C-alpha cells in the first residue's frame, strides 16, 4: 500500500492527535489559506477556513487539486471556502464536531437572558432587593436549522422542559422525539421565546432574518446566532431591538468579523456580542481527529464518506 500523506493546516496539537488516531500516516503541516502546493504524495488535506466572514476568497492556485483525493474541512459551514476547492477531490465537513459546544453555548445565552445574568450579582447591601426572573421550563425554543447543532440543543432543551419548534430545509420529520416542525419561519418566530439560528449561510438563508420576519416575532423574543452573521439583516435587527419588539440578541457570529470599531452591536444595551468563540472547547480538535480517522477507514474500504459536502445544497 502506498504511504499515506496527510497535509494539515491545523496546529501541532491537532496533528499529534491525528497521528495517534492514524499511526500509519505521515502528517505534514502546511500553511493555512489556499494551498500553493502540497507535499509530494499527499492525498488528503485537512483545511482550516480560508477567510473570515466578509473577507475576500483566495484565487485558485496553479496545480489545484494536485494529487488530493479528499479534503476534510475544519468547519461545519462551507462559506469560508472558494468554489474551486470543491472541484476535484471529495470534500467532507466537520459537521457535528462542535455540536455539543454550540448547544451548550446557546443554552448559556438562554440561561443568562432568563436568569438575568450578570445583573443579579450584587456588590453591596444597597442592592439587596429580590429581582424578578423568568422561567425556562415551559418556554418555547425555535430552531432555524435542525442539523447536528440543532439536534444537540433540542435534546438538552427538552430535558429542561422547553417546547421545541424547528424549521429545516428538507422538512424531514425531526430525529428527536418531541420536537415539532413549524411550517415556516414566520410561524416559528411568532411562537418562540428564544430563536437559535443554526443553519448554513446559503442564498436562501442570507439576510433571511429581515424586517418582514422580525415583524412576525413574538414580542420580547430573544434571538441567538451561533451560525453565521450574514443570516441577519443587521439594520432590521437593530430596529427591532430599539422598538422593543425583540428583548435581546445574543450574537456569537457577525458579518463581517470582526465588526469595525464603533459598530452599534458593541455597545447596544440589548446586544450580547461574543467573538465567534462558542466552539473553542477542549474536545473540538479531538472530535475532528476522530472524524478524520473514521472517514479514512471508510475511504480505505471504498465506503461513502460521512458528511460529504453537497455544494449545490450549500452544506
Ligand atoms: N459558531 C461557530 O463557530 C459554528 C460552528 C459550527 C457550525 N456553525 C454554523 O452553523 C451551521 C449549522 O451547523 P450544523 O453543524 O448543525 O450543520 P448541519 O448539521 O449541516 O445542519 C444544517 C441545518 O440547516 C438546515 N437548513 C439548511 N438550509 C436551510 C434553510 N434554507 N432553512 C432552514 N433550515 C435550513 C438543514 O436542513 P436539513 O436538515 O433539512 O438538511 C440542517 O438541519 C453551519 O452551517 C455553520 O454555518 C457555526
Short mmCIF file of C-alpha atoms and ligand atoms in Angstrom, two decimals:
data_model
loop_
_atom_site.label_atom_id
_atom_site.label_comp_id
_atom_site.label_asym_id
_atom_site.label_seq_id
_atom_site.Cartn_x
_atom_site.Cartn_y
_atom_site.Cartn_z
CA UNK A 1 0.00 0.00 0.00
CA UNK A 2 1.42 3.46 -0.86
CA UNK A 3 2.41 5.69 2.04
CA UNK A 4 -0.48 7.82 3.29
CA UNK A 5 0.48 11.50 3.46
CA UNK A 6 -1.93 13.97 5.08
CA UNK A 7 -1.29 17.69 4.60
CA UNK A 8 -2.66 19.54 7.62
CA UNK A 9 -3.34 23.26 8.03
CA UNK A 10 -4.09 22.74 11.71
CA UNK A 11 -1.61 23.20 14.52
CA UNK A 12 0.85 20.78 16.11
CA UNK A 13 -1.57 19.77 18.87
CA UNK A 14 -4.16 18.65 16.34
CA UNK A 15 -1.53 16.94 14.22
CA UNK A 16 -0.38 14.96 17.27
CA UNK A 17 -3.98 13.87 17.93
CA UNK A 18 -4.34 12.86 14.29
CA UNK A 19 -1.07 10.91 14.38
CA UNK A 20 -2.35 8.99 17.39
CA UNK A 21 -5.57 8.08 15.56
CA UNK A 22 -3.86 7.24 12.25
CA UNK A 23 -0.44 5.84 13.22
CA UNK A 24 0.47 4.73 9.70
CA UNK A 25 0.06 8.22 8.19
CA UNK A 26 2.70 10.87 7.64
CA UNK A 27 1.20 14.15 8.74
CA UNK A 28 2.83 17.18 7.20
CA UNK A 29 1.98 20.71 8.35
CA UNK A 30 1.15 23.18 5.57
CA UNK A 31 0.30 26.88 5.95
CA UNK A 32 -3.34 27.96 6.21
CA UNK A 33 -5.05 29.55 3.20
CA UNK A 34 -5.20 28.47 -0.41
CA UNK A 35 -2.53 25.77 -0.74
CA UNK A 36 0.04 26.90 -3.32
CA UNK A 37 1.45 23.39 -3.14
CA UNK A 38 1.06 20.30 -1.00
CA UNK A 39 3.77 17.79 -0.04
CA UNK A 40 4.58 15.25 -2.69
CA UNK A 41 2.31 12.23 -2.39
CA UNK A 42 -0.26 13.97 -0.20
CA UNK A 43 -3.70 12.57 -0.93
CA UNK A 44 -5.56 14.20 1.97
CA UNK A 45 -5.75 17.84 3.03
CA UNK A 46 -7.20 19.00 6.36
CA UNK A 47 -8.15 22.62 5.68
CA UNK A 48 -8.96 25.49 8.03
CA UNK A 49 -11.24 28.33 6.82
CA UNK A 50 -9.61 30.33 4.01
CA UNK A 51 -11.14 33.62 5.17
CA UNK A 52 -13.03 35.36 7.94
CA UNK A 53 -16.66 36.37 7.42
CA UNK A 54 -16.86 39.24 4.92
CA UNK A 55 -13.28 38.92 3.61
CA UNK A 56 -12.30 38.00 0.04
CA UNK A 57 -11.73 34.40 -1.01
CA UNK A 58 -8.34 33.44 -2.47
CA UNK A 59 -7.82 32.59 -6.13
CA UNK A 60 -7.36 29.04 -7.34
CA UNK A 61 -3.69 28.04 -7.06
CA UNK A 62 -1.90 26.65 -10.10
CA UNK A 63 -1.93 22.90 -9.97
CA UNK A 64 -5.04 22.54 -7.81
CA UNK A 65 -6.12 19.86 -6.79
CA UNK A 66 -2.60 18.38 -7.03
CA UNK A 67 -2.96 14.67 -6.14
CA UNK A 68 -5.54 15.25 -3.43
CA UNK A 69 -8.36 12.70 -3.23
CA UNK A 70 -10.07 14.09 -0.18
CA UNK A 71 -10.29 17.43 1.65
CA UNK A 72 -11.55 17.46 5.23
CA UNK A 73 -12.74 20.88 6.35
CA UNK A 74 -12.20 22.00 9.95
CA UNK A 75 -15.58 23.75 9.94
CA UNK A 76 -19.19 22.69 9.51
CA UNK A 77 -20.11 25.62 7.25
CA UNK A 78 -18.61 25.78 3.76
CA UNK A 79 -18.98 29.51 3.14
CA UNK A 80 -15.38 30.22 4.18
CA UNK A 81 -14.03 28.27 1.18
CA UNK A 82 -13.98 29.11 -2.55
CA UNK A 83 -15.90 27.19 -5.21
CA UNK A 84 -12.72 25.77 -6.75
CA UNK A 85 -11.98 23.82 -3.56
CA UNK A 86 -14.95 21.61 -4.36
CA UNK A 87 -13.81 20.89 -7.91
CA UNK A 88 -11.96 17.59 -7.89
CA UNK A 89 -11.46 15.93 -4.54
CA UNK A 90 -14.17 14.68 -2.21
CA UNK A 91 -14.88 17.30 0.46
CA UNK A 92 -16.25 16.49 3.91
CA UNK A 93 -17.26 18.98 6.57
CA UNK A 94 -16.58 18.97 10.30
CA UNK A 95 -20.32 18.78 10.95
CA UNK A 96 -21.01 17.55 14.45
CA UNK A 97 -17.55 18.05 15.94
CA UNK A 98 -18.72 21.18 17.77
CA UNK A 99 -22.43 20.38 18.13
CA UNK A 100 -22.30 19.90 21.90
CA UNK A 101 -20.30 23.09 22.36
CA UNK A 102 -22.77 25.06 20.22
CA UNK A 103 -25.70 23.61 22.13
CA UNK A 104 -24.16 24.48 25.47
CA UNK A 105 -23.38 27.99 24.28
CA UNK A 106 -26.95 28.59 23.15
CA UNK A 107 -28.20 27.28 26.49
CA UNK A 108 -25.80 29.60 28.31
CA UNK A 109 -27.33 32.52 26.38
CA UNK A 110 -30.85 31.33 27.29
CA UNK A 111 -29.95 30.97 30.98
CA UNK A 112 -28.20 34.35 31.02
CA UNK A 113 -31.24 36.05 29.50
CA UNK A 114 -33.83 34.28 31.65
CA UNK A 115 -31.97 34.47 34.97
CA UNK A 116 -30.69 37.99 34.24
CA UNK A 117 -27.00 37.22 34.44
CA UNK A 118 -24.84 39.08 35.23
CA UNK A 119 -27.01 41.89 36.63
CA UNK A 120 -28.39 39.82 39.57
CA UNK A 121 -24.92 39.58 41.11
CA UNK A 122 -24.70 42.37 43.65
CA UNK A 123 -21.82 44.20 45.24
CA UNK A 124 -23.32 45.68 48.43
CA UNK A 125 -26.33 45.74 50.81
CA UNK A 126 -27.88 48.71 49.00
CA UNK A 127 -28.76 46.34 46.14
CA UNK A 128 -30.28 43.64 48.40
CA UNK A 129 -33.69 43.54 46.69
CA UNK A 130 -35.18 40.46 45.05
CA UNK A 131 -35.04 40.68 41.27
CA UNK A 132 -37.86 39.04 39.26
CA UNK A 133 -36.59 36.28 36.97
CA UNK A 134 -38.01 34.33 34.05
CA UNK A 135 -38.51 30.58 33.72
CA UNK A 136 -37.06 28.31 31.10
CA UNK A 137 -39.48 25.47 31.83
CA UNK A 138 -42.45 25.86 29.52
CA UNK A 139 -40.81 28.47 27.30
CA UNK A 140 -40.64 27.95 23.54
CA UNK A 141 -37.38 27.45 21.69
CA UNK A 142 -37.37 27.95 17.93
CA UNK A 143 -34.59 26.29 15.94
CA UNK A 144 -33.73 27.57 12.49
CA UNK A 145 -31.93 24.51 11.18
CA UNK A 146 -32.18 21.06 12.69
CA UNK A 147 -28.79 19.54 11.89
CA UNK A 148 -26.03 18.44 14.23
CA UNK A 149 -26.15 21.60 16.36
CA UNK A 150 -29.92 21.98 16.36
CA UNK A 151 -30.43 18.37 17.41
CA UNK A 152 -27.83 18.54 20.20
CA UNK A 153 -29.56 21.65 21.51
CA UNK A 154 -33.05 20.16 21.22
CA UNK A 155 -32.13 17.12 23.35
CA UNK A 156 -30.86 19.35 26.14
CA UNK A 157 -33.68 21.87 25.91
CA UNK A 158 -36.34 19.14 26.05
CA UNK A 159 -34.78 17.96 29.32
CA UNK A 160 -35.28 21.48 30.66
CA UNK A 161 -38.99 21.34 29.87
CA UNK A 162 -38.87 23.67 26.87
CA UNK A 163 -41.20 23.26 23.90
CA UNK A 164 -39.15 22.96 20.72
CA UNK A 165 -40.26 24.00 17.25
CA UNK A 166 -37.91 23.76 14.29
CA UNK A 167 -37.66 24.70 10.62
CA UNK A 168 -35.32 22.81 8.32
CA UNK A 169 -34.76 22.90 4.57
CA UNK A 170 -35.84 19.33 3.80
CA UNK A 171 -38.91 19.22 6.02
CA UNK A 172 -37.86 15.69 7.12
CA UNK A 173 -39.51 14.59 10.39
CA UNK A 174 -37.31 15.51 13.37
CA UNK A 175 -34.90 12.84 14.59
CA UNK A 176 -35.53 13.90 18.19
CA UNK A 177 -38.92 12.79 19.57
CA UNK A 178 -40.93 15.66 20.99
CA UNK A 179 -39.66 18.29 18.53
CA UNK A 180 -42.33 19.89 16.32
CA UNK A 181 -41.72 21.22 12.82
CA UNK A 182 -43.13 24.68 12.13
CA UNK A 183 -44.48 25.26 8.60
CA UNK A 184 -42.32 28.35 8.04
CA UNK A 185 -40.03 30.82 9.76
CA UNK A 186 -42.81 33.36 10.29
CA UNK A 187 -44.76 30.84 12.37
CA UNK A 188 -41.61 29.84 14.25
CA UNK A 189 -40.71 33.44 15.11
CA UNK A 190 -44.30 34.08 16.19
CA UNK A 191 -44.31 31.14 18.62
CA UNK A 192 -40.84 31.37 20.14
CA UNK A 193 -39.43 32.99 23.27
CA UNK A 194 -35.89 32.19 22.11
CA UNK A 195 -34.85 31.57 18.49
CA UNK A 196 -31.50 29.96 17.74
CA UNK A 197 -30.03 30.31 14.24
CA UNK A 198 -28.31 27.01 13.40
CA UNK A 199 -28.48 26.90 9.61
CA UNK A 200 -25.77 27.34 6.97
CA UNK A 201 -25.21 30.53 5.01
CA UNK A 202 -26.75 29.88 1.59
CA UNK A 203 -28.57 32.05 -0.95
CA UNK A 204 -31.84 31.04 0.78
CA UNK A 205 -30.71 31.91 4.30
CA UNK A 206 -28.67 35.06 3.61
CA UNK A 207 -30.34 38.02 5.41
CA UNK A 208 -33.42 35.85 5.87
CA UNK A 209 -33.82 37.34 9.36
CA UNK A 210 -35.08 40.63 7.93
CA UNK A 211 -37.63 43.30 8.84
CA UNK A 212 -40.57 41.30 7.47
CA UNK A 213 -39.66 38.22 9.50
CA UNK A 214 -38.89 40.19 12.66
CA UNK A 215 -42.28 41.91 12.36
CA UNK A 216 -43.83 38.47 12.92
CA UNK A 217 -41.79 37.80 16.08
CA UNK A 218 -43.43 37.16 19.41
CA UNK A 219 -42.96 40.37 21.44
CA UNK A 220 -39.87 40.12 23.63
CA UNK A 221 -38.23 37.38 21.56
CA UNK A 222 -34.56 36.62 22.29
CA UNK A 223 -32.55 35.94 19.12
CA UNK A 224 -29.39 33.83 19.38
CA UNK A 225 -26.99 33.46 16.46
CA UNK A 226 -24.41 30.67 16.57
CA UNK A 227 -24.40 30.09 12.80
CA UNK A 228 -23.32 32.94 10.52
CA UNK A 229 -23.76 36.68 10.89
CA UNK A 230 -24.97 37.14 7.31
CA UNK A 231 -28.20 35.30 8.12
CA UNK A 232 -29.32 38.54 9.77
CA UNK A 233 -30.13 41.94 8.27
CA UNK A 234 -28.33 43.97 10.95
CA UNK A 235 -30.30 47.19 10.38
CA UNK A 236 -33.57 45.31 10.75
CA UNK A 237 -32.31 43.67 13.93
CA UNK A 238 -31.24 46.98 15.43
CA UNK A 239 -34.65 48.48 14.62
CA UNK A 240 -36.43 45.52 16.24
CA UNK A 241 -34.26 45.84 19.36
CA UNK A 242 -34.75 49.61 19.56
CA UNK A 243 -38.52 49.27 19.27
CA UNK A 244 -38.62 46.61 21.98
CA UNK A 245 -40.07 44.01 19.60
CA UNK A 246 -37.02 41.89 20.43
CA UNK A 247 -35.77 41.94 24.02
CA UNK A 248 -32.25 40.74 23.32
CA UNK A 249 -29.85 39.44 20.66
CA UNK A 250 -27.02 37.12 21.70
CA UNK A 251 -24.60 37.10 18.78
CA UNK A 252 -21.54 34.88 18.60
CA UNK A 253 -21.16 35.50 14.88
CA UNK A 254 -21.41 38.65 12.80
CA UNK A 255 -20.82 39.90 9.27
CA UNK A 256 -18.07 40.91 8.87
CA UNK A 257 -15.77 39.51 11.54
CA UNK A 258 -14.51 41.33 13.42
CA UNK A 259 -17.09 44.12 13.31
CA UNK A 260 -15.46 47.51 12.70
CA UNK A 261 -14.74 49.82 15.60
CA UNK A 262 -17.83 51.82 16.51
CA UNK A 263 -20.34 49.28 15.19
CA UNK A 264 -23.60 49.64 17.19
CA UNK A 265 -23.55 45.97 18.26
CA UNK A 266 -20.55 46.66 20.52
CA UNK A 267 -22.48 48.96 22.83
CA UNK A 268 -26.16 48.30 22.25
CA UNK A 269 -27.86 47.58 25.61
CA UNK A 270 -29.86 44.74 24.07
CA UNK A 271 -26.97 43.04 22.26
CA UNK A 272 -24.67 40.46 23.84
CA UNK A 273 -21.76 40.08 21.49
CA UNK A 274 -19.05 37.41 21.70
CA UNK A 275 -16.11 36.91 19.29
CA UNK A 276 -17.11 33.72 17.39
CA UNK A 277 -15.98 31.74 20.36
CA UNK A 278 -18.70 29.16 21.02
CA UNK A 279 -16.79 26.17 19.65
CA UNK A 280 -13.46 26.71 21.36
CA UNK A 281 -13.71 23.89 23.88
CA UNK A 282 -11.00 21.31 24.66
CA UNK A 283 -12.72 18.50 22.74
CA UNK A 284 -13.01 20.38 19.44
CA UNK A 285 -9.84 19.12 17.78
CA UNK A 286 -10.03 15.62 19.31
CA UNK A 287 -13.52 15.26 17.80
CA UNK A 288 -12.16 16.34 14.42
CA UNK A 289 -9.25 13.87 14.62
CA UNK A 290 -11.71 11.04 15.39
CA UNK A 291 -13.86 12.12 12.47
CA UNK A 292 -10.89 12.15 10.06
CA UNK A 293 -9.82 8.69 11.24
CA UNK A 294 -13.34 7.25 10.86
CA UNK A 295 -13.68 8.67 7.36
CA UNK A 296 -10.23 7.49 6.39
CA UNK A 297 -11.26 3.95 7.31
CA UNK A 298 -14.29 4.34 5.10
CA UNK A 299 -12.18 5.71 2.24
CA UNK A 300 -9.82 2.74 2.54
CA UNK A 301 -12.76 0.35 2.45
CA UNK A 302 -14.32 2.19 -0.52
CA UNK A 303 -17.34 3.14 1.58
CA UNK A 304 -19.08 6.51 1.18
CA UNK A 305 -17.65 9.21 3.41
CA UNK A 306 -19.70 10.69 6.24
CA UNK A 307 -20.81 14.32 5.89
CA UNK A 308 -19.77 14.76 2.28
CA UNK A 309 -20.47 18.35 1.30
CA UNK A 310 -23.23 18.87 -1.24
CA UNK A 311 -22.02 22.04 -2.95
CA UNK A 312 -25.32 22.67 -4.74
CA UNK A 313 -27.25 22.41 -1.48
CA UNK A 314 -24.72 24.65 0.28
CA UNK A 315 -23.80 22.40 3.22
N1 LIG B 1 -20.17 29.43 15.54
C1 LIG B 1 -19.40 28.50 15.00
O1 LIG B 1 -18.20 28.50 15.17
C2 LIG B 1 -20.05 27.43 14.19
C3 LIG B 1 -19.66 26.11 14.36
C4 LIG B 1 -20.30 25.11 13.62
C5 LIG B 1 -21.29 25.46 12.72
N2 LIG B 1 -21.62 26.77 12.57
C6 LIG B 1 -22.67 27.17 11.61
O2 LIG B 1 -23.89 26.55 11.99
C7 LIG B 1 -24.46 25.90 10.86
C8 LIG B 1 -25.19 24.68 11.36
O3 LIG B 1 -24.24 23.74 11.85
P1 LIG B 1 -24.58 22.20 11.90
O4 LIG B 1 -23.30 21.52 12.23
O5 LIG B 1 -25.78 21.94 12.69
O6 LIG B 1 -24.91 21.96 10.36
P2 LIG B 1 -25.73 20.78 9.68
O7 LIG B 1 -25.69 19.57 10.53
O8 LIG B 1 -25.26 20.70 8.28
O9 LIG B 1 -27.25 21.32 9.72
C9 LIG B 1 -27.68 22.36 8.93
C10 LIG B 1 -29.18 22.51 9.15
O10 LIG B 1 -29.64 23.68 8.49
C11 LIG B 1 -30.82 23.33 7.78
N3 LIG B 1 -31.03 24.24 6.67
C12 LIG B 1 -30.35 24.38 5.52
N4 LIG B 1 -30.90 25.33 4.74
C13 LIG B 1 -31.96 25.80 5.44
C14 LIG B 1 -32.95 26.76 5.15
N5 LIG B 1 -32.96 27.46 3.99
N6 LIG B 1 -33.91 26.99 6.08
C15 LIG B 1 -33.94 26.29 7.24
N7 LIG B 1 -33.02 25.35 7.56
C16 LIG B 1 -32.06 25.11 6.66
C17 LIG B 1 -30.60 21.91 7.34
O11 LIG B 1 -31.83 21.31 6.97
P3 LIG B 1 -31.98 19.72 6.67
O12 LIG B 1 -31.82 19.04 8.00
O13 LIG B 1 -33.36 19.63 6.15
O14 LIG B 1 -30.92 19.36 5.69
C18 LIG B 1 -29.99 21.33 8.59
O15 LIG B 1 -30.98 20.96 9.50
C19 LIG B 1 -23.28 25.61 9.92
O16 LIG B 1 -23.68 25.56 8.59
C20 LIG B 1 -22.33 26.76 10.20
O17 LIG B 1 -22.60 27.82 9.31
C21 LIG B 1 -21.03 27.76 13.28
#
